[in-house]
Structures are given as structure tokens and as C-alpha cells.
PDB file of C-alpha atoms in Angstrom:
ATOM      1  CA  UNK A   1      43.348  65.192-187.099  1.00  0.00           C
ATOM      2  CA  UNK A   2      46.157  65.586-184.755  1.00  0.00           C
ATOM      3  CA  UNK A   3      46.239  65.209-181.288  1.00  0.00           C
ATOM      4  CA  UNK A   4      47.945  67.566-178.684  1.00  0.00           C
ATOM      5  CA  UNK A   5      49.807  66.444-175.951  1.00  0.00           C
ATOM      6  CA  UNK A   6      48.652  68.537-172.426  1.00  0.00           C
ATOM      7  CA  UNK A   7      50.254  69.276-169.318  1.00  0.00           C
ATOM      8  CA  UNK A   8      49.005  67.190-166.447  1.00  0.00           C
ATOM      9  CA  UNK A   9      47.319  70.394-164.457  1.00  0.00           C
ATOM     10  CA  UNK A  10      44.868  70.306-167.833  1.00  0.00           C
ATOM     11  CA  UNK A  11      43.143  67.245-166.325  1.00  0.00           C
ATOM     12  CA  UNK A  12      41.766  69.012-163.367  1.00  0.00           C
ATOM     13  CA  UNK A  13      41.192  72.107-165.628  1.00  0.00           C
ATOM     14  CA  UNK A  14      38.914  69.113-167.853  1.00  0.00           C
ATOM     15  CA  UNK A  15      36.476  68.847-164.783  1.00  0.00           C
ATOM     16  CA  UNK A  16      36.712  72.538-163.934  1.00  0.00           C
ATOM     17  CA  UNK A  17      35.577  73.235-166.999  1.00  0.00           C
ATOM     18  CA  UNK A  18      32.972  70.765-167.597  1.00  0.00           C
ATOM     19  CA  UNK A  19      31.383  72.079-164.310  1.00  0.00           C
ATOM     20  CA  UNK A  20      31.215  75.415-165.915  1.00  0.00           C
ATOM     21  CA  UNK A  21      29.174  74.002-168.894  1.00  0.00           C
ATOM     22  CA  UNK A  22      27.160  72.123-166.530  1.00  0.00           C
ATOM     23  CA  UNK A  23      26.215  75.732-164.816  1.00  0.00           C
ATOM     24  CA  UNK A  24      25.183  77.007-168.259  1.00  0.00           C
ATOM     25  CA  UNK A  25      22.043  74.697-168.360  1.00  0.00           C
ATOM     26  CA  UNK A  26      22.743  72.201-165.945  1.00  0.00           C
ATOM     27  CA  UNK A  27      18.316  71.455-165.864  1.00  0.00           C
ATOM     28  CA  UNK A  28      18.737  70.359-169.657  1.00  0.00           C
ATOM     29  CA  UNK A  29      21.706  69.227-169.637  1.00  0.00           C
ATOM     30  CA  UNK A  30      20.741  66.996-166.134  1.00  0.00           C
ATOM     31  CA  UNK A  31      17.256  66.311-167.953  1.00  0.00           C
ATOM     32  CA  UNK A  32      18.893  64.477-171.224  1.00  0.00           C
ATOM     33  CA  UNK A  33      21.738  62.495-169.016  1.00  0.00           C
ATOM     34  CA  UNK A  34      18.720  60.830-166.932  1.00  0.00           C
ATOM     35  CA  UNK A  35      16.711  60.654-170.131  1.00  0.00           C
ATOM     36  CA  UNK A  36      19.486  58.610-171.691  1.00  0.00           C
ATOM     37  CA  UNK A  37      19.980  56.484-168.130  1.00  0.00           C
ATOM     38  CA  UNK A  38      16.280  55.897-168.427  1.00  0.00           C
ATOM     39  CA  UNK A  39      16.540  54.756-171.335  1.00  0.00           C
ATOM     40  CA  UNK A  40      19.025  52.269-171.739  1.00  0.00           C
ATOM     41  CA  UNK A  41      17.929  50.803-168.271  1.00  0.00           C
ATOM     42  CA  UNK A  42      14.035  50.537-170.229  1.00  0.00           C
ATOM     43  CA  UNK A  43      16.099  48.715-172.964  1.00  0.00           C
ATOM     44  CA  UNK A  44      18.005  46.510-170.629  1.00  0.00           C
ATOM     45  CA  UNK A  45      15.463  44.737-169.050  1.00  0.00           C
ATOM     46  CA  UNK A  46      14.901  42.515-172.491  1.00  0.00           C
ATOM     47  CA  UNK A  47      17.475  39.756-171.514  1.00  0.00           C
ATOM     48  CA  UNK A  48      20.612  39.444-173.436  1.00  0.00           C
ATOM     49  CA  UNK A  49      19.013  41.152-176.337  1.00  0.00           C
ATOM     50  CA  UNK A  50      18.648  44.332-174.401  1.00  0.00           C
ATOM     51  CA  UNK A  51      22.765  44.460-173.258  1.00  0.00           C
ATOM     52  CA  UNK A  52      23.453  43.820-176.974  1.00  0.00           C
ATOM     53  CA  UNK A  53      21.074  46.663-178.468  1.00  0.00           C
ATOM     54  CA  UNK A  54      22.047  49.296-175.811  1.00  0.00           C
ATOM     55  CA  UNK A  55      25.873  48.453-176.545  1.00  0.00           C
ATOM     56  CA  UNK A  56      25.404  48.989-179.987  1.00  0.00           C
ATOM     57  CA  UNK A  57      23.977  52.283-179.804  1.00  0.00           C
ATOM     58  CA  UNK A  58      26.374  54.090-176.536  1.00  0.00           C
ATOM     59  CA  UNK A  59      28.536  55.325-179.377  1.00  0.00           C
ATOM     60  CA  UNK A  60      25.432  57.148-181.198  1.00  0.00           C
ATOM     61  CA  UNK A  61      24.056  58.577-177.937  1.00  0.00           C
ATOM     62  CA  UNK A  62      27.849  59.497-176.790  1.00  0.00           C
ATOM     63  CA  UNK A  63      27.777  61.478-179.766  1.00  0.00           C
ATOM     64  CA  UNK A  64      24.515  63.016-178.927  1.00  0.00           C
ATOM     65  CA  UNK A  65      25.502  64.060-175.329  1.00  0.00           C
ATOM     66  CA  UNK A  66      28.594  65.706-176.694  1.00  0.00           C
ATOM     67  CA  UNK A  67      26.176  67.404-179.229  1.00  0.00           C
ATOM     68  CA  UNK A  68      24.519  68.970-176.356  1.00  0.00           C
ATOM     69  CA  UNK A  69      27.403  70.056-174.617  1.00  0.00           C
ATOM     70  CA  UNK A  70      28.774  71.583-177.444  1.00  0.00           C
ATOM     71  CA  UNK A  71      25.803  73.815-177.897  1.00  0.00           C
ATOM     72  CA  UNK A  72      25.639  75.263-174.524  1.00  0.00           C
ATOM     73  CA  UNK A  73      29.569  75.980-174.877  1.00  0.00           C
ATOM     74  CA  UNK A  74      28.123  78.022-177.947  1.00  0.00           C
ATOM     75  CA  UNK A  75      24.852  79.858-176.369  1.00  0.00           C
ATOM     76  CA  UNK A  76      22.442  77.640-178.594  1.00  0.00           C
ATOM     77  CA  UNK A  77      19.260  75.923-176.938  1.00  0.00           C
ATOM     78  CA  UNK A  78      18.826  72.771-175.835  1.00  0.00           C
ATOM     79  CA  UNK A  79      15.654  70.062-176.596  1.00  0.00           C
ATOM     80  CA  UNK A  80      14.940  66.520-176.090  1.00  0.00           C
ATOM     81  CA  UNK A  81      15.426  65.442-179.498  1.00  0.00           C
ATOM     82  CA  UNK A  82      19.674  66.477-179.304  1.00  0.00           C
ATOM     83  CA  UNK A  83      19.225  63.082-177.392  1.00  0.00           C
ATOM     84  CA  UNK A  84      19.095  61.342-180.523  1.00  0.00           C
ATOM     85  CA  UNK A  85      20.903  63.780-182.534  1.00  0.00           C
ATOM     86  CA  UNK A  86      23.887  61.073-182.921  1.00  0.00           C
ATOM     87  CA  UNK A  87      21.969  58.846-184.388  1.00  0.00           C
ATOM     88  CA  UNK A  88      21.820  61.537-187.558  1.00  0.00           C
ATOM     89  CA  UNK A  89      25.242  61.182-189.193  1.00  0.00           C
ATOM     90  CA  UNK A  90      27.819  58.384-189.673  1.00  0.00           C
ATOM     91  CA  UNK A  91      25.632  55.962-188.000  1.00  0.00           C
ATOM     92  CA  UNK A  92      26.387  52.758-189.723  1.00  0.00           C
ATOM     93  CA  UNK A  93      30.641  53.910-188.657  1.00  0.00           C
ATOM     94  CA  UNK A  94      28.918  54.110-184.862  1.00  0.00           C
ATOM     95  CA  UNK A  95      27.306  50.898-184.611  1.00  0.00           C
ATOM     96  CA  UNK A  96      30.414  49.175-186.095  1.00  0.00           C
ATOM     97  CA  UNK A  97      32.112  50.828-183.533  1.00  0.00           C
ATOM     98  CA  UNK A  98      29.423  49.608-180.358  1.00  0.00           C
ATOM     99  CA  UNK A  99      30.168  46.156-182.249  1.00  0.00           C
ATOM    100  CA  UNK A 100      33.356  46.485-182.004  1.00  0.00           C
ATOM    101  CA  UNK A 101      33.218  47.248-177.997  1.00  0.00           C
ATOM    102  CA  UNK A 102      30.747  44.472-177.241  1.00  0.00           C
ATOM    103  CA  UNK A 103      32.801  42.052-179.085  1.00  0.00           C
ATOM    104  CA  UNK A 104      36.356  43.276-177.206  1.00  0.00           C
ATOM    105  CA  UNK A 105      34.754  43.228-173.555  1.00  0.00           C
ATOM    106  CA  UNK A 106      32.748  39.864-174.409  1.00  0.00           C
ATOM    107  CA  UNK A 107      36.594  38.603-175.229  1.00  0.00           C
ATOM    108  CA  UNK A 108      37.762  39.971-172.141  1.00  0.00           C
ATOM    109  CA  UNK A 109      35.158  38.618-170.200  1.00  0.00           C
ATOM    110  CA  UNK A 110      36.183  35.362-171.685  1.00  0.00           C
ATOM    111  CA  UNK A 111      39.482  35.915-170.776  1.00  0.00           C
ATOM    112  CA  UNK A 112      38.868  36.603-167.008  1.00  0.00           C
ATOM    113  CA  UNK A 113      36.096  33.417-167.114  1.00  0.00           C
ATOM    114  CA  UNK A 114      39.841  31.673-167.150  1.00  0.00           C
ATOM    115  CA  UNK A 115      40.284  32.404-163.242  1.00  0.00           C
ATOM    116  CA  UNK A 116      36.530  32.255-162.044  1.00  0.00           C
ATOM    117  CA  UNK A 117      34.842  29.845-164.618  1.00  0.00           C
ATOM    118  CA  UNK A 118      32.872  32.840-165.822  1.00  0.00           C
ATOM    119  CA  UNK A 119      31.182  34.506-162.352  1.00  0.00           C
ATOM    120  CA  UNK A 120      32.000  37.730-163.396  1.00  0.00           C
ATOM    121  CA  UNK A 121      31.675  36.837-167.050  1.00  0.00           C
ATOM    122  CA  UNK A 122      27.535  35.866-166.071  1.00  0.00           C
ATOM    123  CA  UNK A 123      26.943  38.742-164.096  1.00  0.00           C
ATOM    124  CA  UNK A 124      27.711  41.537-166.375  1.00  0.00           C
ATOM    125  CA  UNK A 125      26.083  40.065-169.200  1.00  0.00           C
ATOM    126  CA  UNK A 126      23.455  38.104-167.827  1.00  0.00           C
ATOM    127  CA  UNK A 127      23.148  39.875-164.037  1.00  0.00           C
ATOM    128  CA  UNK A 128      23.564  36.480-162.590  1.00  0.00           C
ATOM    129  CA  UNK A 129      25.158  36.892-159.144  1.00  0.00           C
ATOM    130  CA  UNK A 130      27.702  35.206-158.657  1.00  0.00           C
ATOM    131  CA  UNK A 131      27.979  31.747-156.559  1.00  0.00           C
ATOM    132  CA  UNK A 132      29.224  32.305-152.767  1.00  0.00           C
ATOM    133  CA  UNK A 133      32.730  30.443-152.870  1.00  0.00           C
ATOM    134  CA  UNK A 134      33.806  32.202-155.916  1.00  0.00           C
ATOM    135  CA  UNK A 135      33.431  35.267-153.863  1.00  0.00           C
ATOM    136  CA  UNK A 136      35.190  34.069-150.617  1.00  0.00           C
ATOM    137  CA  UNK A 137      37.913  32.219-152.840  1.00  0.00           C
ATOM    138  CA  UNK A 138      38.689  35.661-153.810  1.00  0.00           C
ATOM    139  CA  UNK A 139      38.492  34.170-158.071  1.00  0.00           C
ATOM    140  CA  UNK A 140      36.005  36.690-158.661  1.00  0.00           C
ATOM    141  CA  UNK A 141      38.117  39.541-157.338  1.00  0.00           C
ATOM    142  CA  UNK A 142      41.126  38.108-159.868  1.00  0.00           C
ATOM    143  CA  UNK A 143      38.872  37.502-162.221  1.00  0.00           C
ATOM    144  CA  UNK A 144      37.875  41.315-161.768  1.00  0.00           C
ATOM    145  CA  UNK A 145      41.553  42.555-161.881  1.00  0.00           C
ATOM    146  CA  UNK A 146      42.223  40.981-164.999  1.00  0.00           C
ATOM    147  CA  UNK A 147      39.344  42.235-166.642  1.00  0.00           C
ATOM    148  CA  UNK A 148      40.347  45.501-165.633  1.00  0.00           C
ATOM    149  CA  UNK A 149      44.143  45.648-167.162  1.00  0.00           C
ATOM    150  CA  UNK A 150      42.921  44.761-170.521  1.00  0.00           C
ATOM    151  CA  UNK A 151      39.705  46.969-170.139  1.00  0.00           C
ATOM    152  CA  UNK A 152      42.271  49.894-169.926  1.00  0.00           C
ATOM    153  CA  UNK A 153      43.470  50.210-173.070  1.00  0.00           C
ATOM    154  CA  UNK A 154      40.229  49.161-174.324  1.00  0.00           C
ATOM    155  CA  UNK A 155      38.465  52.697-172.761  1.00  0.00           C
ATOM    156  CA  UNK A 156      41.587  54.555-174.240  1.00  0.00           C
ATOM    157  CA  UNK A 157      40.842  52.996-177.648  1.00  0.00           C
ATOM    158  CA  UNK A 158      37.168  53.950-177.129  1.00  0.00           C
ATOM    159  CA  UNK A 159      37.382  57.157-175.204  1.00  0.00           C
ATOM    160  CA  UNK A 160      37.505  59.956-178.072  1.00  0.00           C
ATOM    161  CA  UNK A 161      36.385  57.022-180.958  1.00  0.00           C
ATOM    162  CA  UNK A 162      32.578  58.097-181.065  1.00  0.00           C
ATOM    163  CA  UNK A 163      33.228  61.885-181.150  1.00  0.00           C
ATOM    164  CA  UNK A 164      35.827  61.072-183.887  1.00  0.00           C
ATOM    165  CA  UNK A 165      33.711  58.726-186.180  1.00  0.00           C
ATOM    166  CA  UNK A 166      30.422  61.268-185.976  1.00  0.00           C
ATOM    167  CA  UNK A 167      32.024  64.646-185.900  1.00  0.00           C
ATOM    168  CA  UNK A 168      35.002  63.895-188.429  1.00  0.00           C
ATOM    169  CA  UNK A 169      33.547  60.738-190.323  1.00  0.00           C
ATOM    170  CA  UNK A 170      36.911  58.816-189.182  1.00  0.00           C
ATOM    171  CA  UNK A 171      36.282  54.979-190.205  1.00  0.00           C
ATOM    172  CA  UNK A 172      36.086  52.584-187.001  1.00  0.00           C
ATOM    173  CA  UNK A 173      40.068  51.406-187.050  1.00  0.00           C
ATOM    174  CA  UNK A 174      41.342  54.909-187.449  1.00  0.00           C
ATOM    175  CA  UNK A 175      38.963  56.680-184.778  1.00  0.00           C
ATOM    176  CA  UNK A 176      40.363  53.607-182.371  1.00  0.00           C
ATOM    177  CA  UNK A 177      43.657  53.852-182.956  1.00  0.00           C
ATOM    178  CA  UNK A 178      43.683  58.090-182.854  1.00  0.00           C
ATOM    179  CA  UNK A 179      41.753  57.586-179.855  1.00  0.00           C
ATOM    180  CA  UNK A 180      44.504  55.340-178.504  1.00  0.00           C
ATOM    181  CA  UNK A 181      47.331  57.384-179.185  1.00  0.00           C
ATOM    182  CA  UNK A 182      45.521  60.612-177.701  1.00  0.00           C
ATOM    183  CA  UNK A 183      44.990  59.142-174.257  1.00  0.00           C
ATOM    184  CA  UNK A 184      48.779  57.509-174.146  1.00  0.00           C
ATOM    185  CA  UNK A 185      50.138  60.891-175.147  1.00  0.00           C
ATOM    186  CA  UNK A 186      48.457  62.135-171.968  1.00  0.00           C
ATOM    187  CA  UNK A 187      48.572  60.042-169.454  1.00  0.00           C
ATOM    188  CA  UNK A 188      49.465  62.166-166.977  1.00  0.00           C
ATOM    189  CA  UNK A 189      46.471  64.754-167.886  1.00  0.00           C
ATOM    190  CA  UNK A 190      44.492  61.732-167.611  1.00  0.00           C
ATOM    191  CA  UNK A 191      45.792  60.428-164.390  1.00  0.00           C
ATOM    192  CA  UNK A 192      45.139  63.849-162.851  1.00  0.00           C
ATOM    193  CA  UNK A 193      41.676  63.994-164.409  1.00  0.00           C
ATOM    194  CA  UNK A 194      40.994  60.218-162.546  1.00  0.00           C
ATOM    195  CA  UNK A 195      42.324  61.863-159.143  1.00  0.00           C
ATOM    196  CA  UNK A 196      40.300  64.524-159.102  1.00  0.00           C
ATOM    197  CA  UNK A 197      37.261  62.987-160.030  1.00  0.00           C
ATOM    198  CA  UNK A 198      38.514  60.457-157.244  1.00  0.00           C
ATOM    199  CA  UNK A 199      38.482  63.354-154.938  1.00  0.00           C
ATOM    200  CA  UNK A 200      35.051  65.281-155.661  1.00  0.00           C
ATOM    201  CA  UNK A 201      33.331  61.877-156.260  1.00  0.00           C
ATOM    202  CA  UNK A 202      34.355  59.979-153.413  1.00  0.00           C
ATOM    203  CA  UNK A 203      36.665  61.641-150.443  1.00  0.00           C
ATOM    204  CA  UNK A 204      34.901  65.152-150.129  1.00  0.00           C
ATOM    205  CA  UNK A 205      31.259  63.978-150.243  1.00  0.00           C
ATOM    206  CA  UNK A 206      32.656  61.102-147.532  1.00  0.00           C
ATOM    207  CA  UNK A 207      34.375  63.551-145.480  1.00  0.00           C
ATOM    208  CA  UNK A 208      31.069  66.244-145.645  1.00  0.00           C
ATOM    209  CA  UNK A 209      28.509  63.001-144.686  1.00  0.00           C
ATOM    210  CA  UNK A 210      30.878  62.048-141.822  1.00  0.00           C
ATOM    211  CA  UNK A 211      30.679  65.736-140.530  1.00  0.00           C
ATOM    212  CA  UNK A 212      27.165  65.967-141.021  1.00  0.00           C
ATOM    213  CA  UNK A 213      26.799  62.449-138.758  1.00  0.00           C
ATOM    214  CA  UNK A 214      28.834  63.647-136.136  1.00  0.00           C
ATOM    215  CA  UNK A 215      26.574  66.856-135.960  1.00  0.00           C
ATOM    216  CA  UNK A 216      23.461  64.802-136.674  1.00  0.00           C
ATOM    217  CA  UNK A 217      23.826  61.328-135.708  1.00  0.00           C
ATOM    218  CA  UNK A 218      20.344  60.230-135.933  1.00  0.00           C
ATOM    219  CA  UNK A 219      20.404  61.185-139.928  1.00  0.00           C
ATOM    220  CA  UNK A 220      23.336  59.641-141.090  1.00  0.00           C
ATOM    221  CA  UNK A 221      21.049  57.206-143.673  1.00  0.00           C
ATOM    222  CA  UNK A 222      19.015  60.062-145.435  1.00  0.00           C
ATOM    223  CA  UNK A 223      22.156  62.374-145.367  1.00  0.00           C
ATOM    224  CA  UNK A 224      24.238  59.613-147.571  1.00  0.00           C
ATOM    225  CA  UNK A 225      20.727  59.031-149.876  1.00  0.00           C
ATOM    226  CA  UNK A 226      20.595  62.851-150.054  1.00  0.00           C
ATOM    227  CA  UNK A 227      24.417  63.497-151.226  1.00  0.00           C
ATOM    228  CA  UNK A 228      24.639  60.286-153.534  1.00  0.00           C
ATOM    229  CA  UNK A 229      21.258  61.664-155.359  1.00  0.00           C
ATOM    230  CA  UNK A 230      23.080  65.247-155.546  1.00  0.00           C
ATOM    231  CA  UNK A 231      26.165  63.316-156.999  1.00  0.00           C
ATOM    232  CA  UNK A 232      24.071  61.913-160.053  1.00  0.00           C
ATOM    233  CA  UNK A 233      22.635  64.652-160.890  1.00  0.00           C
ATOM    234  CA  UNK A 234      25.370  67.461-160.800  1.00  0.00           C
ATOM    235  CA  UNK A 235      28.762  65.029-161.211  1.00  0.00           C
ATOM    236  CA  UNK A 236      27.172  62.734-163.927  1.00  0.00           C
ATOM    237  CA  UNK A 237      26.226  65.890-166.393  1.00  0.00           C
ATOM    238  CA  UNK A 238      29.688  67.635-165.043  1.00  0.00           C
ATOM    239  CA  UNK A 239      31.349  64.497-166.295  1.00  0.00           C
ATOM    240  CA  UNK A 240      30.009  64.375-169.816  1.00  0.00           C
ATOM    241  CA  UNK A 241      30.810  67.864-170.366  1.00  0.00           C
ATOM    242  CA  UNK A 242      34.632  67.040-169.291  1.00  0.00           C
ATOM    243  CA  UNK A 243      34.523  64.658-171.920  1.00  0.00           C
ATOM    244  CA  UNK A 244      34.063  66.806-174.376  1.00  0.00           C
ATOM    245  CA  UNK A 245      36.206  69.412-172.863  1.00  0.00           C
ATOM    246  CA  UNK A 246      38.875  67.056-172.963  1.00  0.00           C
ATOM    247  CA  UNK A 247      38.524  66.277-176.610  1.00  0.00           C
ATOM    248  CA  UNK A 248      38.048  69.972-177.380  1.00  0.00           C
ATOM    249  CA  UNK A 249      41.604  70.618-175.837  1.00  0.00           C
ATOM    250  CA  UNK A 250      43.355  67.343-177.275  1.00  0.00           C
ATOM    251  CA  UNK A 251      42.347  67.378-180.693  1.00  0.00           C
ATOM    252  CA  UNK A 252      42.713  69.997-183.525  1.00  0.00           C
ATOM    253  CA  UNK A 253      42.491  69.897-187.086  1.00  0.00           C
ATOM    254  CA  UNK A 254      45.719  70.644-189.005  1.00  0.00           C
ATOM    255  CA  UNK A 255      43.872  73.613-190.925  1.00  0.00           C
ATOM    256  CA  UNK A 256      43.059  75.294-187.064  1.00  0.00           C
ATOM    257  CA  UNK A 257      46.466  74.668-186.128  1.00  0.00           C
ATOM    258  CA  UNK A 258      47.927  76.305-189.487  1.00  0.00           C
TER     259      UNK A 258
END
């Protein structure tokens, strides 16, 4: 494998294009996103046991999703089973790498318990909220910064990993650290692909509610309810397929490139 290294305007071209997948079946492509949601949220109710078993398996069903994106970028059909299409090859390389992921964020977690005594450490893991003081102290917001700086590199590590290990058979380490390097080599595709997902996620659907309130006062509630719902179901799918737009573009084999 070999990883390209992109101009920055690709990461808005990433979304662009992942939108245009979505358009190509966006009611299957919505339908197996929710599915998968559904799923995992079914999963997660079983305490502790539940977060450990849907961790384990995001790498399989990443794989799956990007399965289904990659056949409506080729004209095939979709179904409900491409939903578990991941779990198919390389799966024992997949749940090493979930095991993997739960065992880095549990460390960070532990590592940001260090400024909060472990508020933010019990409510993603256990969905304990946290106690009142920690909040107003502002520990928990530390405690949430520092979780963040070593989660990035951790989501660089992981972002192409999955498609890596079950398209290509990498082993764990290898998919990680290809993964790694990919991301760092683009960071500036990558911080253009955060903006804009910044700005069609957050500032345009803000701005178009605010007009809408002015207009309509009176229906200010059901017009944010209306626009967040419209958000998960087109944005969510759109983002998958930039995913795998994003690998598609970054990553080539050295026989294609030859």
C-alpha cells in the first residue's frame, strides 16, 4: 500500500463527493446507517458488557458501511445483509483491532480520571453523570481537553485501519501505523474536510433555523427538531461515504500506481 499525499481543496472535494454517493441510493444507504445506529444502541443497553461488545465489532461494521458505499460508487444493489458483510473476511484482524481501540481510549480515560477523579472516565463508559462541582470546577472540562489531545492521534491511527485490515488483510500494527501516516501526510486535506463539515453541520443549518424564527417565531422548537432529524439522515450517510471517498483518493496499491 502506499499512501498519497492530497492538496487541501481535496477535503471539501471528500464531502462533495460523498454527497454524490449518498444521491445514488441515499434510502439504502440512510436505511443501513440507522440500522447499524439501532443496533449498537439495542446492544448498549446491557451494562458494561454492551460498550465492550459494540466496541469490538465498529471495525467489522465500518468495514461493512464502506462495503456499501463502494457498491453504489459501482452501480451494484444494495440489501440489508451488506450490514454485516464485514463481519465476512479478516474478522479475527478486526476484533483485535476494536480491542485495540477500547483498550487505548479506556487508557486515556484513565489518563484524564487524573484531573477529574474519573467524571468523565464514568460517564462514557458507565453513562454515570457526572457530580455537580466537577462540572462548575471546570475538572470535567480539563479532564475533557485532555482526553481529546491524545484521542487525536488515536482517530488518525484508527481512521483508514478497518478498511485496511478487511479490504487488504493488513495485520492490526501495520493497518495502525499506515493509517497514521496517511492522515499526518494530509493534514491540511483533513483540516479542510473538519471545516467544512463544521460549516454544513453546524453554521448553515444555524443560520437557516434563525431565518426561519425570525419569519416564524412561534415555530422555532419544531423547526430545530425538523432540521436536526434532516441532518441525521442526509449528513450521517453523506459522511460515511466521505470516508470512503477519502480512502479511495489517499490510498493506492503500488501495482495501480505502476
Amino acid at each position: 500500500m502506499q499512501a498519497l499525499t492530497l492538496p487541501a481543496a481535496q477535503g471539501w472535494r471528500w464531502l462533495a463527493d460523498g454527497f454524490r454517493i449518498f444521491r445514488k441510493n441515499h434510502l439504502m444507504l440512510t436505511f443501513l446507517v440507522v440500522s447499524y445506529w439501532v443496533l449498537m444502541a439495542l446492544v448498549n443497553i446491557i451494562p458494561v458488557l454492551g460498550t465492550v461488545a459494540t466496541t469490538l465489532c465498529i471495525p467489522a461494521f465500518s468495514v461493512s458501511l464502506m462495503n456499501a458505499c463502494r457498491r453504489i460508487e459501482q452501480g451494484a444493489p444494495l440489501s440489508l445483509q451488506l450490514l454485516f458483510s464485514g463481519f465476512a473476511s479478516n474478522l479475527r484482524s478486526l476484533l483485535i483491532l476494536g480491542t485495540l481501540y477500547l483498550a487505548a481510549t479506556v487508557g486515556i480515560l484513565a489518563v484524564s480520571a487524573l484531573a477529574d477523579g474519573g467524571a468523565l472516565m464514568a460517564m462514557m463508559l458507565a453513562g454515570q453523570k457526572p457530580a455537580e462541582e466537577v462540572v462548575n470546577d471546570g475538572s470535567l472540562l480539563l479532564a475533557t481537553q485532555i482526553a481529546l489531545l491524545f484521542l487525536c492521534p488515536l482517530m488518525m491511527a484508527y481512521w483508514y485501519a478497518p478498511v485496511l485490515v478487511g479490504w487488504h488483510g493488513l495485520p492490526p500494527a501495520k493497518a495502525l501505523f499506515f493509517s497514521f501516516v496517511a492522515c499526518l501526510r494530509n493534514w491540511r486535506a483533513f483540516l479542510v474536510y473538519s471545516l467544512a463539515i463544521l460549516v454544513v453541520a453546524t453554521l448553515l443549518p444555524g443560520l437557516f433555523i434563525g431565518i426561519l424564527a425570525t419569519l416564524l417565531p412561534g415555530s422555532a422548537a419544531l423547526l430545530a427538531v425538523l432540521m436536526t432529524v434532516l441532518l441525521i439522515l442526509v449528513l450521517a450517510p453523506t459522511l460515511f461515504a466521505s470516508f470512503y471517498i477519502s480512502y479511495r483518493d489517499v490510498f493506492i496499491t503500488i501495482e495501480d500506481h505502476s
